[in-house]
Amino acid sequence: MKHKVLLVEDDKMTVKVLSVRLKAKGYEVIVAFDAVMALAQAKEHKPDVILLDIFMPGGNGLTVAEWLQDSTFTTSTPLIFLTASKLPELREKAMALGAAAFFEKPFEFNELLAAIREAIGVSSQQPVSIS
Amino acid sequence: MISEHNETAKFFSTQDHTPDEIRHSGSPTRVLLVEDDEDDYLLTRELLADFSGTQFRIDWVSTYEAGLTAMTRNTHDVVLLDYNLGARTGLDLIREGQEKGCELPIMMLTGCGGELIATHALQLGATDYLPKNLASRGSLERGIMNALEKAKLRKNLEDYRRHLEENNQTLVRKNEEVQRFYHTVAHELTTPLTAGREFASIILDGLAGSISDEQCEYLGLVKDCFDQMSHIVNDLLDTTRIETGKLSIHQRSVPLGPLITRILTEFKPVGEENGITLSSAVEPRLPNVFIDEHRIAQVLNNLLSNAMKFTPAGGVITVKACPDSGNPTHILVSVKDTGCGIAPGDLHRIFDRLYQVETAHERLHGGLGLGLAISQEVVRLHGGTLSVESSLGRGSTFFFTIPKENATDG
């Protein structure tokens, strides 16, 4: 079975690039362009990992992360943040939320791929927590 | 003394008056006399009224409170102030008057043995003092004129200082605006550049179907151009971050050997293409370093790129890492080339942000020349130093130090 990646990102170029690359590596890619769509897609598809942009219309990625962690469907789904911003406090906030990784754009796709593999591997070893 | 003041005044002011000019300017000099002794008032009036050619208008007040009110109105040219004012003193009045906005030159009139009071008065901001027993027609008038002149010079100086301060603040603000603008431009360029580069890569990697060798070659050139532009834009972004103090690093424990090997491997094809040998000498059993891996990789990249630029075919570039003999908490890394070297006169300037050694050679290689300035800042943020040893025709060695894994604990 293919691992599912939910990509929450409003920049169409980034969505296209990452979709093509991730599909080529055998992942199923689900896309959400904003915060509300992210929650709906997460609930419907139950992804193995969620890639979250931080600045999006309709909600900050950090807020979306909190919503996702509150939702029963995605409580223990690993989160990887992507942002074009270089504000150091964003990284701190993201890590405080328990992010599996944090990438400043532009980043090397192979590094993201390694982080995704690690996040899925680590999380599958953890017992599923039901809240 | 007077001529010295005038020279200074001409430098700062467009409206110069020597005491002589003030004396003959027509309108009377308004003197506020704060004096509780009527006899002394009468004496002062006499001394000033009798002087030929000078017009003084004296307003006399005999109490502290009336003095304060008149002083803070700032409608006189000069204040003559007695020390004894009932329960309080002239010193109190100087202090309170200035606190409440008196900007007039103040001349303290002191009794015998008043040197200490005079010193105190000058410290508080009085312009001058005159012992009463020395007050004569000439000395009082000269004293007032000098006080006026001094006050004018002081004001000119203060205006000049304020003017400089304002100009400086404007320049600081303008510089910040320029930096912000550069940052925005660079940031806006990053997104389309990255997208262009990524799509070229996707096609090159065969993810959008097969392409011919020729198409592959051309697209490779397109990608190289994007890489080059991204590099320049990133350097520009880093420079604006340094200028605004926003360059930050994220340190963690990293083994140094594999990092050096990885970067040398990346440079190997360019080295082979240019006939340059790359070698490394990393001392075995080096402890891990506590660094921002991306940023130190950037420093190594910058130093190796520079070495590549200035080393001719047949040359050797060596990267070494060993404990820093001068600092037990740090590791010393060096990048040595057998290139053209740097003239002693240029050595101290190569780390300047806006400086490039002006040679046809450098222009041939392009770039903004920001790499060394950025590298120096990155190393500084790690608590290390970046330095260079070089002589013309014999190559250069760049050294930098980075903290060992547990350096921050001790």
XYZ file of C-alpha atoms in Angstrom:
541
model
C 0.000 0.000 0.000
C 1.204 3.473 -0.893
C 1.938 5.898 1.923
C -0.265 8.970 1.830
C 1.153 12.464 2.044
C -1.191 15.380 2.680
C 0.353 18.529 1.215
C -1.154 21.729 2.638
C 0.201 24.568 0.524
C -1.329 27.559 -1.266
C 1.486 28.086 -3.778
C 0.487 26.190 -6.918
C 4.078 25.913 -8.181
C 5.285 24.287 -4.979
C 2.269 21.941 -4.998
C 3.024 20.870 -8.550
C 6.750 20.357 -7.995
C 6.319 18.376 -4.774
C 3.422 16.316 -6.184
C 5.441 15.234 -9.212
C 8.502 14.428 -7.081
C 6.608 12.566 -4.350
C 4.520 10.570 -6.833
C 7.739 9.589 -8.619
C 8.945 8.200 -5.265
C 5.808 6.118 -4.884
C 3.716 8.253 -2.546
C 0.062 9.060 -2.902
C -0.248 12.842 -2.708
C -3.365 14.573 -1.427
C -3.457 18.344 -1.760
C -5.152 21.064 0.278
C -4.809 24.700 -0.713
C -6.034 26.218 2.537
C -6.657 25.530 6.216
C -10.286 24.384 5.958
C -9.568 22.078 3.035
C -6.640 20.659 5.025
C -8.944 19.486 7.832
C -11.456 18.006 5.404
C -8.752 16.154 3.449
C -7.143 14.896 6.633
C -10.435 13.506 7.866
C -11.263 11.867 4.525
C -7.862 10.408 3.624
C -6.120 9.829 6.993
C -2.619 10.633 5.661
C 0.579 9.039 7.007
C 2.344 12.405 7.089
C 1.233 16.014 6.663
C 3.366 18.694 4.988
C 2.220 22.110 6.177
C 2.975 25.521 4.750
C 2.883 28.186 7.483
C 1.546 31.293 5.750
C -1.668 30.483 3.864
C -4.959 32.205 3.246
C -7.607 31.277 5.807
C -5.288 30.250 8.615
C -1.745 30.023 9.832
C -0.142 26.596 9.393
C 0.721 26.557 13.093
C -2.962 26.978 13.966
C -3.896 24.279 11.451
C -1.366 22.028 13.178
C -3.139 22.536 16.501
C -6.502 21.748 14.907
C -5.046 18.618 13.317
C -3.582 17.477 16.625
C -6.965 18.009 18.311
C -8.740 15.964 15.647
C -9.050 12.251 16.435
C -8.118 11.355 12.864
C -4.750 13.081 12.930
C -3.706 13.236 16.592
C -0.543 11.240 16.031
C 0.094 12.026 12.364
C 3.610 13.446 11.990
C 3.750 17.060 10.815
C 6.484 18.570 8.643
C 6.497 22.349 8.235
C 7.514 24.195 5.083
C 7.886 27.956 5.027
C 9.437 30.735 2.979
C 9.849 32.793 6.129
C 13.143 32.866 8.004
C 11.782 34.057 11.329
C 13.557 31.986 14.002
C 10.506 32.062 16.299
C 8.465 30.137 13.690
C 10.855 27.211 13.922
C 10.689 27.309 17.714
C 6.875 27.382 17.706
C 6.715 24.561 15.162
C 9.120 22.396 17.151
C 7.173 23.162 20.338
C 4.087 21.755 18.596
C 6.007 18.509 18.131
C 6.859 18.933 14.444
C 8.826 16.047 12.928
C 10.839 18.490 10.795
C 10.983 22.103 9.690
C 12.112 23.294 6.254
C 12.838 26.789 5.046
C 12.179 27.225 1.324
C 13.993 26.663 -0.886
C 15.087 23.263 0.386
C 16.556 20.152 -1.210
C 13.872 17.661 -2.134
C 16.043 14.753 -0.997
C 16.238 16.222 2.490
C 12.457 16.517 2.623
C 12.179 12.951 1.360
C 14.503 11.726 4.109
C 12.432 13.573 6.713
C 9.197 12.076 5.384
C 10.669 8.562 5.461
C 11.936 9.064 8.982
C 8.638 10.556 10.188
C 6.547 7.701 8.778
C 8.989 5.092 10.052
C 9.118 6.528 13.546
C 5.393 7.063 13.855
C 4.540 3.525 12.699
C 6.600 2.157 15.566
C 4.630 4.168 18.081
C 1.416 2.765 19.554
C -1.654 4.430 18.114
C -3.045 6.753 20.716
C -6.772 7.195 20.947
C -8.009 10.301 22.683
C 39.529 84.772 24.427
C 36.993 86.879 22.547
C 38.674 86.462 19.180
C 38.761 82.696 19.692
C 34.995 82.649 20.250
C 34.421 84.688 17.155
C 36.327 82.306 14.957
C 34.215 79.437 16.205
C 31.074 81.459 15.756
C 31.879 82.182 12.125
C 32.261 78.504 11.515
C 28.869 77.566 12.917
C 26.699 80.600 12.388
C 25.603 82.684 9.464
C 24.750 85.662 11.670
C 27.812 86.684 13.520
C 27.944 89.549 15.937
C 31.071 90.460 17.786
C 30.435 92.034 21.192
C 31.084 95.375 19.467
C 28.335 94.775 16.984
C 25.890 93.795 19.692
C 26.856 96.885 21.595
C 25.992 99.151 18.686
C 23.081 97.270 17.249
C 20.576 99.799 18.572
C 18.038 97.829 20.595
C 18.838 97.713 24.323
C 20.108 94.528 25.963
C 17.423 93.315 28.344
C 18.923 92.377 31.677
C 16.993 90.519 34.369
C 18.477 91.223 37.774
C 17.468 88.810 40.537
C 18.742 90.516 43.674
C 17.234 90.766 47.149
C 19.307 93.784 48.192
C 18.028 97.128 46.883
C 21.392 98.803 47.347
C 23.023 96.243 45.120
C 20.275 96.814 42.528
C 20.919 100.537 42.586
C 24.643 99.947 42.262
C 24.187 97.619 39.312
C 21.873 100.098 37.632
C 24.385 102.801 38.076
C 27.240 100.696 36.711
C 25.310 99.790 33.619
C 23.438 103.039 33.018
C 26.501 105.134 33.117
C 28.351 103.327 30.412
C 28.534 105.335 27.251
C 27.447 103.789 24.017
C 25.691 100.758 25.520
C 22.002 100.525 26.097
C 20.835 98.272 28.921
C 17.300 97.900 30.133
C 17.277 96.434 33.632
C 14.284 94.589 35.083
C 14.768 94.054 38.769
C 13.065 91.338 40.811
C 13.888 90.810 44.472
C 12.474 87.378 45.270
C 13.172 83.787 44.238
C 9.623 83.266 42.982
C 9.522 86.438 40.898
C 12.935 85.515 39.496
C 11.711 82.083 38.531
C 8.614 83.476 36.799
C 10.625 86.042 34.845
C 13.383 83.568 33.925
C 11.020 80.925 32.577
C 9.325 83.544 30.399
C 12.597 83.748 28.423
C 11.980 87.341 27.366
C 15.320 88.743 28.548
C 18.752 88.518 26.988
C 20.680 87.714 30.132
C 20.106 87.007 33.837
C 22.256 88.525 36.594
C 21.703 86.336 39.601
C 22.602 86.957 43.210
C 23.543 84.033 45.435
C 21.524 85.048 48.501
C 17.783 84.941 47.829
C 16.060 84.705 51.192
C 15.664 81.109 52.329
C 16.986 79.754 49.039
C 20.020 80.440 46.860
C 20.823 81.437 43.342
C 22.034 77.866 42.737
C 18.547 76.542 43.496
C 17.133 79.081 41.084
C 19.525 78.041 38.299
C 18.495 74.425 38.771
C 14.759 75.043 38.996
C 14.763 77.719 36.287
C 16.432 75.377 33.797
C 14.165 72.504 34.761
C 11.207 74.753 34.001
C 12.544 75.831 30.623
C 14.748 78.855 31.183
C 17.139 79.086 28.234
C 18.754 82.422 29.082
C 22.446 82.857 29.749
C 22.899 83.283 33.495
C 25.668 85.250 35.162
C 26.157 84.473 38.820
C 27.074 87.377 41.086
C 29.024 86.105 44.086
C 30.119 87.641 47.324
C 33.590 87.269 48.803
C 34.938 83.722 49.015
C 32.455 82.624 46.378
C 34.761 80.507 44.222
C 33.108 77.292 45.337
C 29.650 78.693 44.636
C 30.864 79.936 41.264
C 32.203 76.500 40.322
C 28.947 74.925 41.386
C 26.960 77.484 39.390
C 29.004 76.774 36.252
C 28.461 73.042 36.713
C 24.734 73.660 36.922
C 24.829 75.495 33.617
C 25.484 79.148 34.495
C 27.327 80.868 31.682
C 29.737 82.887 33.820
C 30.216 84.472 37.228
C 31.449 87.785 38.585
C 32.575 88.470 42.162
C 30.663 91.521 43.320
C 33.736 93.135 44.778
C 35.320 93.121 41.326
C 32.278 94.582 39.594
C 33.236 97.780 37.879
C 31.667 99.556 34.958
C 33.948 97.850 32.526
C 33.956 94.376 34.047
C 30.182 94.119 34.387
C 29.560 95.164 30.828
C 32.297 92.913 29.498
C 30.923 90.090 31.613
C 27.429 90.509 30.202
C 28.695 90.728 26.639
C 30.836 87.627 27.094
C 27.927 85.759 28.619
C 25.742 86.685 25.640
C 28.422 85.615 23.226
C 29.046 82.357 25.068
C 25.358 81.585 25.148
C 25.090 82.235 21.429
C 28.017 79.941 20.685
C 26.561 77.288 22.918
C 23.258 77.549 21.103
C 24.979 77.353 17.711
C 26.855 74.295 18.833
C 23.691 72.713 20.172
C 21.844 73.492 16.905
C 24.703 72.038 14.937
C 24.778 68.909 17.090
C 21.019 68.485 16.757
C 21.292 68.982 13.019
C 23.945 66.258 12.794
C 21.881 63.970 14.987
C 18.811 64.451 12.784
C 20.829 63.845 9.639
C 22.289 60.726 11.165
C 18.879 59.394 12.125
C 17.604 60.083 8.617
C 20.535 58.164 7.135
C 19.982 55.231 9.495
C 16.311 55.139 8.522
C 17.111 55.399 4.809
C 19.623 52.576 5.118
C 17.025 50.394 6.829
C 14.541 51.170 4.051
C 17.103 50.255 1.394
C 17.949 47.019 3.219
C 14.261 46.144 3.519
C 13.782 46.867 -0.173
C 16.716 44.626 -1.158
C 15.356 41.939 1.105
C 11.898 42.121 -0.488
C 13.327 42.078 -4.007
C 15.527 39.076 -3.232
C 12.691 37.300 -1.449
C 10.289 37.857 -4.342
C 12.892 36.535 -6.792
C 13.412 33.346 -4.789
C 9.987 31.837 -5.430
C 9.949 31.984 -9.262
C 13.631 31.054 -9.426
C 13.048 27.979 -7.306
C 10.017 26.963 -9.350
C 11.933 27.396 -12.636
C 14.855 25.385 -11.328
C 12.584 22.643 -9.981
C 10.656 22.218 -13.228
C 13.894 22.070 -15.223
C 15.083 19.380 -12.775
C 11.841 17.433 -13.081
C 12.199 17.272 -16.854
C 15.930 16.461 -16.596
C 15.146 13.635 -14.178
C 12.801 12.133 -16.767
C 9.700 12.599 -14.624
C 7.850 14.315 -17.490
C 8.699 11.807 -20.215
C 11.856 11.177 -22.190
C 13.859 13.968 -23.829
C 16.628 13.964 -26.429
C 20.307 14.373 -25.496
C 20.340 17.822 -27.029
C 17.261 18.885 -25.059
C 18.862 17.435 -21.956
C 22.035 19.466 -22.562
C 20.163 22.728 -23.090
C 17.888 22.190 -20.144
C 20.964 21.452 -18.048
C 22.283 24.886 -19.025
C 18.931 26.432 -18.069
C 19.153 24.761 -14.671
C 22.736 25.981 -14.208
C 21.551 29.525 -14.896
C 18.791 29.169 -12.307
C 21.301 27.784 -9.805
C 23.615 30.711 -10.428
C 20.783 33.220 -9.987
C 19.538 31.479 -6.847
C 23.041 31.638 -5.444
C 23.264 35.392 -6.049
C 19.794 36.026 -4.635
C 20.574 33.959 -1.534
C 23.793 35.901 -0.965
C 21.841 39.141 -1.294
C 19.244 37.866 1.206
C 21.966 36.816 3.640
C 23.631 40.204 3.319
C 20.425 42.070 4.158
C 19.975 39.707 7.115
C 23.467 40.516 8.352
C 22.828 44.250 7.914
C 19.622 44.041 9.947
C 21.032 41.580 12.500
C 18.587 38.852 11.477
C 20.971 36.140 10.335
C 20.424 33.220 12.695
C 21.975 29.767 13.038
C 20.585 26.462 14.326
C 23.419 24.503 15.898
C 23.567 20.775 16.570
C 26.202 18.116 17.000
C 27.643 17.044 13.637
C 30.662 14.907 12.617
C 32.939 17.178 10.568
C 34.712 14.559 8.433
C 31.667 13.433 6.412
C 30.615 17.057 5.854
C 34.016 17.933 4.364
C 34.029 14.758 2.270
C 30.546 15.505 0.929
C 31.444 19.037 -0.113
C 34.735 17.976 -1.701
C 32.812 15.333 -3.656
C 30.480 18.047 -4.955
C 33.487 20.069 -6.124
C 35.292 17.116 -7.692
C 33.763 17.426 -11.206
C 34.600 21.162 -11.388
C 38.115 20.404 -10.139
C 38.652 17.726 -12.780
C 37.293 20.021 -15.457
C 39.838 22.693 -14.494
C 42.761 20.345 -13.809
C 42.802 21.099 -10.080
C 43.495 18.411 -7.472
C 41.317 18.399 -4.358
C 42.577 16.761 -1.207
C 41.581 16.642 2.427
C 43.421 15.977 5.678
C 40.932 15.616 8.502
C 42.664 14.533 11.694
C 41.267 11.173 12.862
C 39.262 10.958 16.090
C 38.149 14.589 15.915
C 35.211 15.209 18.241
C 31.879 16.246 16.709
C 31.396 19.939 16.082
C 28.432 21.986 17.340
C 27.389 23.836 14.181
C 24.626 24.847 11.803
C 25.489 22.267 9.133
C 23.922 24.212 6.250
C 25.698 27.402 7.194
C 29.132 25.821 7.695
C 28.625 23.963 4.407
C 27.954 27.393 2.897
C 31.249 28.707 4.345
C 33.181 25.729 2.944
C 31.429 26.170 -0.406
C 32.363 29.845 -0.515
C 36.000 29.202 0.394
C 36.299 26.329 -2.104
C 34.607 28.361 -4.875
C 37.053 31.202 -4.279
C 40.003 28.806 -4.244
C 38.747 27.287 -7.530
C 38.432 30.710 -9.118
C 41.974 31.769 -8.358
C 43.874 28.480 -8.771
C 45.275 27.692 -12.244
C 45.279 24.249 -13.874
C 47.704 21.874 -12.182
C 47.106 23.497 -8.796
C 46.095 21.828 -5.544
C 43.385 22.757 -3.027
C 43.641 21.185 0.425
C 41.029 21.182 3.187
C 42.369 20.414 6.660
C 40.707 20.029 10.051
C 42.471 19.673 13.399
C 42.090 20.827 17.015
C 42.677 24.573 17.371
C 45.926 24.935 19.300
C 44.969 28.460 20.314
C 41.513 27.550 21.618
C 40.835 24.134 23.215
C 37.058 24.419 22.719
C 37.336 24.878 18.938
C 38.323 22.996 15.798
C 40.443 24.715 13.168
C 39.513 24.223 9.522
C 41.669 25.510 6.688
C 41.272 25.761 2.915
C 44.626 26.157 1.171
C 45.123 26.842 -2.507
C 48.124 27.248 -4.831
C 46.501 30.137 -6.670
C 47.549 33.674 -7.455
C 47.420 34.877 -3.838
C 46.295 38.237 -2.513
C 48.383 41.404 -2.417
C 49.165 42.541 1.141
C 47.343 45.826 0.463
C 44.119 43.967 -0.374
C 44.242 41.457 2.496
C 42.342 43.502 5.056
C 39.696 44.535 2.535
C 38.601 41.178 1.137
C 36.079 40.634 3.952
C 34.367 43.949 3.225
C 30.845 43.457 2.001
C 31.082 45.771 -0.976
C 34.670 45.059 -1.943
C 35.884 42.939 -4.829
C 39.459 42.723 -5.903
C 39.254 44.579 -9.196
C 40.811 42.303 -11.737
C 39.729 41.119 -15.119
C 39.988 37.665 -13.612
C 37.365 38.393 -10.971
C 34.993 40.067 -13.407
C 35.307 37.044 -15.627
C 33.911 34.935 -12.805
C 31.083 37.297 -11.911
C 29.121 37.083 -8.705
C 28.467 39.779 -6.153
C 31.549 38.974 -4.088
C 29.493 38.745 -0.908
C 30.658 35.232 -0.006
C 33.527 36.149 2.316
C 31.541 38.769 4.229
C 28.705 36.259 4.743
C 31.152 33.477 5.707
C 32.811 35.730 8.250
C 29.454 36.527 9.865
C 28.408 32.850 9.908
C 31.674 31.875 11.620
C 31.316 34.787 14.058
C 27.806 33.586 14.995
C 29.433 30.227 15.835
C 31.823 32.027 18.204
C 34.732 31.455 15.835
C 36.953 33.553 13.603
C 37.705 33.577 9.880
C 41.152 34.721 8.781
C 43.510 34.517 5.832
C 47.216 34.153 5.149
C 48.426 34.879 1.660
C 51.263 36.144 -0.467
C 51.117 37.116 -4.128
C 51.955 34.257 -6.451
C 52.119 31.668 -3.671
C 48.476 31.030 -2.941
C 46.206 31.697 -0.006
C 45.051 29.805 3.076
C 41.756 30.663 4.752
C 41.309 29.517 8.351
C 38.147 29.346 10.399
C 37.316 27.970 13.820
C 34.084 26.272 14.963
C 33.089 25.011 18.414
C 33.501 21.388 19.502
C 30.413 19.464 20.544
C 30.577 20.307 24.254
C 32.211 23.706 23.949
C 29.053 25.478 25.079
C 28.894 23.458 28.318
C 32.219 24.711 29.570
